[in-house]
Coordinates of C-alpha atoms in Angstrom, one line a residue:
M1 CA 0.1 0.0 0.0
D2 CA 3.0 2.4 1.1
S3 CA 4.8 2.2 -2.6
F4 CA 1.2 2.5 -4.6
N5 CA 0.5 5.7 -2.3
V6 CA 4.5 6.6 -3.4
F7 CA 3.9 6.4 -7.0
V8 CA 0.6 8.4 -7.0
L9 CA 2.5 11.4 -5.3
S10 CA 5.4 11.1 -8.0
T11 CA 3.1 11.5 -11.0
G12 CA 0.5 13.2 -9.6
G13 CA 2.2 16.4 -10.9
A14 CA 2.5 15.3 -14.4
L15 CA -0.7 16.8 -16.7
Q16 CA -1.4 15.3 -20.0
I17 CA -4.1 16.5 -22.2
Q18 CA -5.7 15.1 -25.4
C19 CA -6.7 17.0 -28.1
Y20 CA -7.6 17.0 -32.4
Q21 CA -4.5 17.9 -34.0
C22 CA -4.6 18.2 -37.7
E23 CA -3.6 21.0 -40.6
E24 CA -5.7 23.4 -42.7
M25 CA -8.9 20.7 -43.0
S26 CA -11.3 21.6 -44.8
T27 CA -14.2 20.0 -43.3
N28 CA -14.6 19.1 -39.5
D29 CA -13.5 15.5 -40.1
C30 CA -10.7 15.7 -38.0
S31 CA -12.7 15.3 -34.6
T32 CA -12.2 11.6 -35.3
P33 CA -10.4 9.3 -33.5
E34 CA -7.5 9.0 -35.6
F35 CA -6.8 12.5 -35.2
I36 CA -6.2 12.3 -31.5
V37 CA -3.2 13.1 -29.7
N38 CA -1.6 13.2 -26.6
C39 CA 0.0 16.2 -26.1
T40 CA 3.3 16.9 -24.3
V41 CA 3.0 16.5 -20.4
N42 CA 3.6 19.6 -18.3
V43 CA 4.0 21.8 -21.5
Q44 CA 1.2 21.9 -23.6
D45 CA -1.8 22.1 -21.4
M46 CA -4.6 23.4 -23.8
C47 CA -5.8 22.4 -26.6
Q48 CA -6.4 25.2 -29.4
K49 CA -8.4 25.8 -32.7
E50 CA -8.6 28.0 -35.7
V51 CA -11.4 28.5 -38.0
L52 CA -10.1 30.5 -41.0
V53 CA -12.7 31.4 -43.7
K54 CA -11.0 30.8 -47.1
P55 CA -13.0 31.6 -50.6
D56 CA -12.7 28.2 -51.4
G57 CA -15.1 27.4 -47.8
I58 CA -14.0 27.2 -44.1
H59 CA -10.7 25.3 -42.9
Y60 CA -10.1 24.1 -39.9
R61 CA -6.5 23.4 -37.9
K62 CA -6.0 22.2 -35.0
S63 CA -3.7 21.4 -32.4
C64 CA -1.7 21.0 -28.7
A65 CA -1.1 24.7 -27.1
S66 CA 0.9 26.0 -24.4
S67 CA -1.4 28.0 -22.8
G68 CA 0.5 31.6 -22.7
A69 CA 1.3 30.8 -26.5
C70 CA -2.6 30.1 -27.3
L71 CA -4.3 32.8 -25.3
I72 CA -2.1 35.3 -26.8
A73 CA -2.6 34.1 -30.1
S74 CA -6.3 34.1 -30.0
S75 CA -5.9 37.6 -28.0
G76 CA -4.0 39.1 -30.9
Y77 CA -6.2 37.4 -34.0
Q78 CA -9.4 38.8 -31.9
Q79 CA -10.3 41.7 -34.4
F80 CA -9.8 39.2 -37.3
C81 CA -12.7 36.9 -36.0
T82 CA -15.3 38.5 -38.0
G83 CA -17.1 35.2 -39.5
R84 CA -16.0 37.2 -43.1
L85 CA -14.1 35.9 -46.2
N86 CA -10.0 35.4 -45.3
S87 CA -10.8 36.3 -41.6
V88 CA -8.9 33.8 -38.8
C89 CA -10.6 32.9 -35.5
I90 CA -8.8 31.3 -32.6
T91 CA -10.0 29.5 -29.5
C92 CA -8.5 27.7 -26.4
C93 CA -9.5 25.1 -23.9
N94 CA -7.9 23.1 -21.6
T95 CA -10.7 19.8 -21.3
P96 CA -9.8 16.5 -23.3
L97 CA -10.7 16.7 -26.7
C98 CA -12.1 20.2 -26.4
N99 CA -11.3 21.6 -29.7
G100 CA -13.6 19.3 -31.8
P101 CA -16.9 20.0 -33.1
K102 CA -19.4 21.2 -31.4
R103 CA -21.9 19.5 -29.2
R104 CA -25.3 20.0 -30.6
K105 CA -28.1 21.2 -27.5
P106 CA -30.5 18.2 -27.3
T107 CA -33.5 19.3 -29.3
P108 CA -36.7 18.6 -26.9
S109 CA -38.7 16.1 -28.6
T110 CA -42.3 16.4 -29.7
T111 CA -44.4 14.4 -28.0
T112 CA -48.5 13.9 -29.0
A113 CA -50.8 13.1 -25.8
N114 CA -54.1 11.6 -27.4
T115 CA -57.0 13.8 -25.0
T116 CA -60.5 12.4 -25.4
T117 CA -63.2 14.8 -23.4

C-alpha cells in the first residue's frame, strides 16, 4: 500500500491532455479518433482550434498548445475573427478533446398526447 501511495505522489504533478490535431482541413472531420494526440506533459496544457474562412470554404487547424502561446494568439487574432472571408478565429480550451466539434444541444422531442373529452 505504501508503494502505491508513493507512485501516486510521484506522478501527481504530470498532467497530460488529449487534443485533436490536423492542418488545414476543409471539413471538421479531423474530430475523429485517428486525429487524437497526447500533448506534451506539463508543456502543452491546452487545445487550440483555428477557423479560417477562405474563398473555397471554411478550413480548420487543431493542435496542442501551451497556455501562454494559445492565449496570446487568440487575443492577437480577436480583431480578425469576424466570420467573413479571410477571417481567422483562434480559440483555446483546457479539457480533453475540447477542440473538437461543438456539441449539439439536444432538441426537445415533440410528444403528442391523445386526449379525449
